[in-house]
Amino acid sequence: MRTVPKGQTIYAFAPEISPVMSVEPQEPVIFETIDALGGQVQAEDDAVESLDFSRVNPATGPVRIVGAEPGDALAVEIRSIELADRGAIIAGPGMGVLGDVIERPVTRLLEVVGDTVQFAGLELPVAPMIGVIGVAPEEGSFPTGTAHRHGGNMDAREIGPGATVYLPVAQPGALLAMGDVHAVMGDGEVCVSACEVSASVRVVLRLVKGGAPRWPVVETAEEIILLVSLPTIDEALHEATSEAVRALQKALSLPFEEAYLLASLSANLGVSQLVDPNKTAKAVLPKTLVGPFERWCGASP
Ligand code: CA
């Protein structure tokens, strides 16, 4: 099994960053990830203002995928996520949705015990997910804390075991990296962080030649989730709606107007996160309607 060790981290997705490893499609790979706080929170008096932000949001990689070319979709099949036994959550003034309300910084360490996360005497079911996953963008450089077309810090709950993430390859070799695993998170990630844990993520990578989506797509057993990340949630929701209509047009060969009405009948719009530099909206379509992504990804428009 090929393993990308947790020391191999990047803080930006960019074309010029040298890959740490080359892997063949279909080859299983393990990414050892560090928590999004860079392992800096080890006690409840490690508050947010003491963090070195240059060490926040490390992503493990990048990995070059042999044969990946611009215009392909990189399929990342998430086989398993093994969690560390302790995570942390932080909040503070000026951060998160209620950054104007919270008066003092707060840090909590969270024990991960079996299938539960312990918080304030409660047992929350673990639901592991990858917060940051992406490839090198077409141009420029994106900090790992920022999401856009290349993926990045999308903080989508659906990016967990059993799901496949389709990313648009924009550079030869794709240059995949990931990190920021959460043991559990609610849509919105309202306080600015979730149960931030180190993890071991096992994936299988595949290429769909010519199948690049415009924005990252997640496929689960039941759903297609279209993820759009833009500076405001309003812009992101508008574009996610366009993506849902486009997906319906492609999958069902419908004209725009029919697909627009069908989107209103069948697409569930929502929020993945409201707290990162770009906000992430999602449009969720049932596979009973559109089928698997790979059946229609190459179709026009
Ligand atoms: Ca995140």
Short mmCIF file of C-alpha atoms and ligand atoms in Angstrom, two decimals:
data_model
loop_
_atom_site.label_atom_id
_atom_site.label_comp_id
_atom_site.label_asym_id
_atom_site.label_seq_id
_atom_site.Cartn_x
_atom_site.Cartn_y
_atom_site.Cartn_z
CA MET A 1 0.00 0.00 0.00
CA ARG A 2 1.36 3.41 -0.95
CA THR A 3 1.26 5.90 1.93
CA VAL A 4 1.69 9.67 1.78
CA PRO A 5 3.07 10.49 5.25
CA LYS A 6 1.73 13.37 7.34
CA GLY A 7 4.99 15.31 7.10
CA GLN A 8 4.33 15.89 3.38
CA THR A 9 2.03 18.87 3.67
CA ILE A 10 1.17 21.87 1.54
CA TYR A 11 -0.65 25.12 2.38
CA ALA A 12 -1.66 26.04 -1.16
CA PHE A 13 -2.97 24.30 -4.27
CA ALA A 14 -0.75 25.47 -7.13
CA PRO A 15 0.56 24.06 -10.42
CA GLU A 16 4.23 24.59 -9.57
CA ILE A 17 4.31 22.52 -6.37
CA SER A 18 6.31 19.33 -6.96
CA PRO A 19 4.48 16.05 -6.31
CA VAL A 20 5.72 13.93 -3.41
CA MET A 21 4.71 10.71 -5.14
CA SER A 22 3.35 9.36 -8.43
CA VAL A 23 0.61 6.75 -8.39
CA GLU A 24 -1.11 4.74 -11.08
CA PRO A 25 -4.89 4.86 -11.45
CA GLN A 26 -6.62 2.08 -9.46
CA GLU A 27 -3.71 1.93 -7.01
CA PRO A 28 -4.91 2.24 -3.38
CA VAL A 29 -3.24 5.11 -1.53
CA ILE A 30 -3.31 6.17 2.11
CA PHE A 31 -3.09 9.88 2.96
CA GLU A 32 -1.99 10.47 6.56
CA THR A 33 -3.54 13.83 7.45
CA ILE A 34 -2.88 16.32 10.25
CA ASP A 35 -5.82 18.09 11.86
CA ALA A 36 -6.75 21.49 10.42
CA LEU A 37 -5.28 23.28 13.44
CA GLY A 38 -1.90 21.85 12.53
CA GLY A 39 -1.77 19.79 15.74
CA GLN A 40 -1.36 23.00 17.73
CA VAL A 41 -4.30 22.47 20.08
CA GLN A 42 -3.39 19.94 22.73
CA ALA A 43 -5.09 21.49 25.77
CA GLU A 44 -8.25 23.50 26.45
CA ASP A 45 -6.20 26.58 27.30
CA ASP A 46 -4.71 26.54 23.77
CA ALA A 47 -7.01 29.30 22.52
CA VAL A 48 -7.55 30.47 18.98
CA GLU A 49 -5.49 33.65 19.41
CA SER A 50 -2.37 31.62 20.23
CA LEU A 51 -2.47 29.69 16.95
CA ASP A 52 0.21 30.14 14.32
CA PHE A 53 -2.09 30.58 11.33
CA SER A 54 0.70 29.72 8.88
CA ARG A 55 0.31 26.14 10.19
CA VAL A 56 -3.49 25.99 9.86
CA ASN A 57 -5.15 23.85 7.17
CA PRO A 58 -2.27 21.57 6.15
CA ALA A 59 -3.09 19.24 3.24
CA THR A 60 -1.14 16.05 2.66
CA GLY A 61 0.34 15.70 -0.85
CA PRO A 62 0.35 16.56 -3.63
CA VAL A 63 0.24 13.25 -5.46
CA ARG A 64 0.68 13.00 -9.22
CA ILE A 65 -1.71 10.61 -10.94
CA VAL A 66 -0.10 8.97 -13.96
CA GLY A 67 -2.00 9.84 -17.15
CA ALA A 68 -4.13 12.64 -15.69
CA GLU A 69 -4.58 15.47 -18.20
CA PRO A 70 -6.51 18.73 -18.18
CA GLY A 71 -10.16 18.03 -19.04
CA ASP A 72 -10.27 14.70 -17.18
CA ALA A 73 -12.21 14.08 -14.01
CA LEU A 74 -10.17 12.66 -11.16
CA ALA A 75 -12.37 10.23 -9.25
CA VAL A 76 -11.35 9.88 -5.62
CA GLU A 77 -13.11 6.85 -4.14
CA ILE A 78 -13.02 7.18 -0.37
CA ARG A 79 -12.71 3.66 1.01
CA SER A 80 -12.12 4.41 4.70
CA ILE A 81 -11.24 7.15 7.18
CA GLU A 82 -9.50 6.05 10.36
CA LEU A 83 -9.69 8.74 13.05
CA ALA A 84 -7.27 9.71 15.79
CA ASP A 85 -8.75 9.19 19.25
CA ARG A 86 -8.95 12.87 20.13
CA GLY A 87 -10.07 15.97 18.26
CA ALA A 88 -10.52 19.65 19.05
CA ILE A 89 -13.03 22.42 18.30
CA ILE A 90 -12.37 26.14 18.68
CA ALA A 91 -14.33 29.37 18.38
CA GLY A 92 -13.74 33.01 19.19
CA PRO A 93 -14.81 36.63 18.68
CA GLY A 94 -14.90 37.69 15.05
CA MET A 95 -14.99 34.11 13.78
CA GLY A 96 -17.88 31.99 12.59
CA VAL A 97 -21.51 32.91 11.97
CA LEU A 98 -21.98 34.36 15.48
CA GLY A 99 -18.53 35.95 15.67
CA ASP A 100 -20.30 39.20 16.60
CA VAL A 101 -21.98 37.51 19.59
CA ILE A 102 -19.36 35.25 21.16
CA GLU A 103 -17.41 37.22 23.77
CA ARG A 104 -14.37 35.05 24.51
CA PRO A 105 -12.31 32.34 22.84
CA VAL A 106 -13.24 28.77 23.65
CA THR A 107 -11.43 25.50 22.99
CA ARG A 108 -12.73 22.00 23.72
CA LEU A 109 -10.90 18.73 23.32
CA LEU A 110 -13.20 15.97 22.11
CA GLU A 111 -12.55 12.29 22.75
CA VAL A 112 -13.39 9.96 19.88
CA VAL A 113 -14.49 6.73 21.52
CA GLY A 114 -15.55 3.95 19.17
CA ASP A 115 -18.32 5.32 17.00
CA THR A 116 -18.98 8.38 19.14
CA VAL A 117 -17.58 11.85 19.78
CA GLN A 118 -17.90 12.86 23.43
CA PHE A 119 -19.07 16.43 24.00
CA ALA A 120 -20.46 17.92 27.23
CA GLY A 121 -21.65 14.54 28.47
CA LEU A 122 -23.32 13.78 25.13
CA GLU A 123 -22.41 11.08 22.65
CA LEU A 124 -22.54 12.28 19.05
CA PRO A 125 -22.34 9.60 16.34
CA VAL A 126 -19.08 9.90 14.37
CA ALA A 127 -19.54 10.83 10.70
CA PRO A 128 -16.01 11.15 9.30
CA MET A 129 -15.48 13.53 6.38
CA ILE A 130 -12.67 15.25 4.51
CA GLY A 131 -12.79 19.05 4.77
CA VAL A 132 -10.00 19.90 2.31
CA ILE A 133 -9.58 17.94 -0.92
CA GLY A 134 -8.41 19.35 -4.21
CA VAL A 135 -6.13 19.44 -7.22
CA ALA A 136 -3.87 22.11 -8.72
CA PRO A 137 -5.99 24.89 -10.26
CA GLU A 138 -5.87 26.03 -13.87
CA GLU A 139 -4.03 29.20 -12.92
CA GLY A 140 -2.77 30.97 -9.85
CA SER A 141 -2.62 29.55 -6.38
CA PHE A 142 -5.30 28.96 -3.75
CA PRO A 143 -4.49 28.71 -0.03
CA THR A 144 -5.67 25.34 1.33
CA GLY A 145 -8.22 27.27 3.44
CA THR A 146 -10.03 28.53 0.32
CA ALA A 147 -12.38 26.48 -1.86
CA HIS A 148 -13.08 27.05 -5.55
CA ARG A 149 -13.37 25.02 -8.78
CA HIS A 150 -10.30 22.95 -7.92
CA GLY A 151 -11.90 21.77 -4.64
CA GLY A 152 -10.07 22.87 -1.49
CA ASN A 153 -11.72 23.74 1.82
CA MET A 154 -15.28 22.80 0.87
CA ASP A 155 -16.13 21.24 4.26
CA ALA A 156 -18.87 19.11 2.73
CA ARG A 157 -20.35 16.52 5.07
CA GLU A 158 -20.93 14.11 2.18
CA ILE A 159 -17.17 13.67 1.47
CA GLY A 160 -16.90 10.57 3.63
CA PRO A 161 -16.38 6.81 3.39
CA GLY A 162 -18.23 5.26 0.46
CA ALA A 163 -18.45 8.52 -1.49
CA THR A 164 -16.59 9.35 -4.69
CA VAL A 165 -15.36 12.91 -5.25
CA TYR A 166 -14.95 14.02 -8.87
CA LEU A 167 -12.48 16.88 -9.29
CA PRO A 168 -11.71 18.75 -12.53
CA VAL A 169 -8.12 18.03 -13.58
CA ALA A 170 -6.53 21.32 -14.70
CA GLN A 171 -2.82 20.37 -14.70
CA PRO A 172 -0.92 17.31 -15.96
CA GLY A 173 -0.86 14.73 -13.14
CA ALA A 174 -3.74 16.51 -11.32
CA LEU A 175 -1.66 17.02 -8.10
CA LEU A 176 -4.13 15.77 -5.49
CA ALA A 177 -3.86 16.73 -1.81
CA MET A 178 -6.22 16.41 1.14
CA GLY A 179 -6.51 17.14 4.85
CA ASP A 180 -8.79 18.74 7.46
CA VAL A 181 -10.68 15.60 8.44
CA HIS A 182 -13.64 16.08 10.79
CA ALA A 183 -15.00 13.33 13.05
CA VAL A 184 -18.37 15.06 12.95
CA MET A 185 -19.76 18.36 11.57
CA GLY A 186 -23.14 19.91 10.89
CA ASP A 187 -23.96 21.68 7.63
CA GLY A 188 -22.71 25.27 7.90
CA GLU A 189 -19.87 24.54 10.34
CA VAL A 190 -21.27 27.55 12.14
CA CYS A 191 -18.70 28.20 14.88
CA VAL A 192 -15.76 28.11 12.33
CA SER A 193 -14.44 24.64 13.20
CA ALA A 194 -15.73 21.11 13.70
CA CYS A 195 -14.29 18.06 15.47
CA GLU A 196 -10.82 18.59 13.95
CA VAL A 197 -8.86 15.34 13.95
CA SER A 198 -5.81 13.76 12.42
CA ALA A 199 -6.67 10.75 10.30
CA SER A 200 -5.63 8.07 7.88
CA VAL A 201 -7.62 8.20 4.65
CA ARG A 202 -7.59 5.27 2.24
CA VAL A 203 -8.61 6.08 -1.32
CA VAL A 204 -8.54 4.61 -4.80
CA LEU A 205 -7.97 7.07 -7.64
CA ARG A 206 -9.41 6.74 -11.14
CA LEU A 207 -9.53 8.93 -14.22
CA VAL A 208 -12.60 9.68 -16.30
CA LYS A 209 -11.07 10.86 -19.56
CA GLY A 210 -12.67 14.10 -20.79
CA GLY A 211 -15.15 14.04 -17.89
CA ALA A 212 -14.04 17.13 -15.93
CA PRO A 213 -16.96 18.74 -14.10
CA ARG A 214 -17.14 22.55 -13.95
CA TRP A 215 -17.22 22.33 -10.14
CA PRO A 216 -16.48 19.43 -7.78
CA VAL A 217 -19.12 16.69 -7.67
CA VAL A 218 -19.67 14.11 -4.94
CA GLU A 219 -21.50 10.87 -5.60
CA THR A 220 -22.92 8.70 -2.83
CA ALA A 221 -25.08 5.58 -3.07
CA GLU A 222 -28.24 7.67 -3.37
CA GLU A 223 -27.26 11.20 -4.41
CA ILE A 224 -25.26 13.49 -6.66
CA ILE A 225 -24.00 16.53 -4.71
CA LEU A 226 -22.85 19.54 -6.73
CA LEU A 227 -20.52 21.81 -4.73
CA VAL A 228 -19.91 25.46 -5.57
CA SER A 229 -17.66 27.80 -3.54
CA LEU A 230 -17.74 31.57 -4.09
CA PRO A 231 -17.14 34.71 -1.98
CA THR A 232 -20.78 34.95 -0.81
CA ILE A 233 -23.31 32.19 -0.12
CA ASP A 234 -25.80 34.00 -2.38
CA GLU A 235 -23.43 33.74 -5.35
CA ALA A 236 -22.63 30.13 -4.48
CA LEU A 237 -26.34 29.18 -4.27
CA HIS A 238 -27.03 30.86 -7.62
CA GLU A 239 -24.21 28.96 -9.31
CA ALA A 240 -25.15 25.67 -7.59
CA THR A 241 -28.66 26.11 -8.98
CA SER A 242 -27.18 26.61 -12.47
CA GLU A 243 -25.13 23.46 -11.98
CA ALA A 244 -28.21 21.48 -10.94
CA VAL A 245 -30.07 22.64 -14.06
CA ARG A 246 -27.07 21.82 -16.23
CA ALA A 247 -26.77 18.35 -14.69
CA LEU A 248 -30.47 17.67 -15.35
CA GLN A 249 -30.08 18.89 -18.94
CA LYS A 250 -27.14 16.57 -19.48
CA ALA A 251 -28.53 13.52 -17.72
CA LEU A 252 -32.00 13.73 -19.27
CA SER A 253 -31.35 15.66 -22.53
CA LEU A 254 -33.76 18.41 -21.52
CA PRO A 255 -33.98 22.01 -22.74
CA PHE A 256 -33.13 24.68 -20.17
CA GLU A 257 -36.71 25.58 -19.23
CA GLU A 258 -37.74 21.97 -18.56
CA ALA A 259 -34.61 21.35 -16.52
CA TYR A 260 -35.14 24.56 -14.54
CA LEU A 261 -38.65 23.50 -13.54
CA LEU A 262 -37.45 19.97 -12.77
CA ALA A 263 -34.72 21.40 -10.56
CA SER A 264 -37.40 23.20 -8.59
CA LEU A 265 -39.25 19.91 -8.22
CA SER A 266 -36.31 17.72 -7.30
CA ALA A 267 -33.07 19.51 -6.32
CA ASN A 268 -32.33 20.22 -2.66
CA LEU A 269 -30.22 23.35 -2.21
CA GLY A 270 -28.18 23.71 0.92
CA VAL A 271 -25.11 24.99 2.64
CA SER A 272 -21.93 23.04 3.31
CA GLN A 273 -20.03 25.79 5.09
CA LEU A 274 -20.52 29.48 5.87
CA VAL A 275 -17.23 30.21 7.59
CA ASP A 276 -14.32 29.89 5.14
CA PRO A 277 -13.01 32.62 2.80
CA ASN A 278 -15.24 31.25 0.02
CA LYS A 279 -18.63 29.90 1.10
CA THR A 280 -19.77 26.49 -0.16
CA ALA A 281 -23.29 25.78 -1.40
CA LYS A 282 -24.61 22.42 -2.53
CA ALA A 283 -27.32 21.24 -4.86
CA VAL A 284 -28.35 17.65 -4.22
CA LEU A 285 -30.00 15.53 -6.91
CA PRO A 286 -31.41 12.02 -6.42
CA LYS A 287 -29.67 9.34 -8.48
CA THR A 288 -33.07 7.78 -9.13
CA LEU A 289 -33.50 10.79 -11.46
CA VAL A 290 -30.04 11.48 -12.92
CA GLY A 291 -28.15 8.20 -12.45
CA PRO A 292 -24.39 8.06 -11.87
CA PHE A 293 -22.16 11.04 -12.69
CA GLU A 294 -20.09 9.06 -15.17
CA ARG A 295 -23.14 8.36 -17.34
CA TRP A 296 -23.61 12.03 -18.26
CA CYS A 297 -20.47 13.95 -17.32
CA GLY A 298 -19.22 14.18 -20.92
CA ALA A 299 -22.56 15.36 -22.35
CA SER A 300 -23.33 18.93 -23.41
CA PRO A 301 -24.21 21.62 -22.38
CA CA B 1 -12.28 23.25 6.93
#
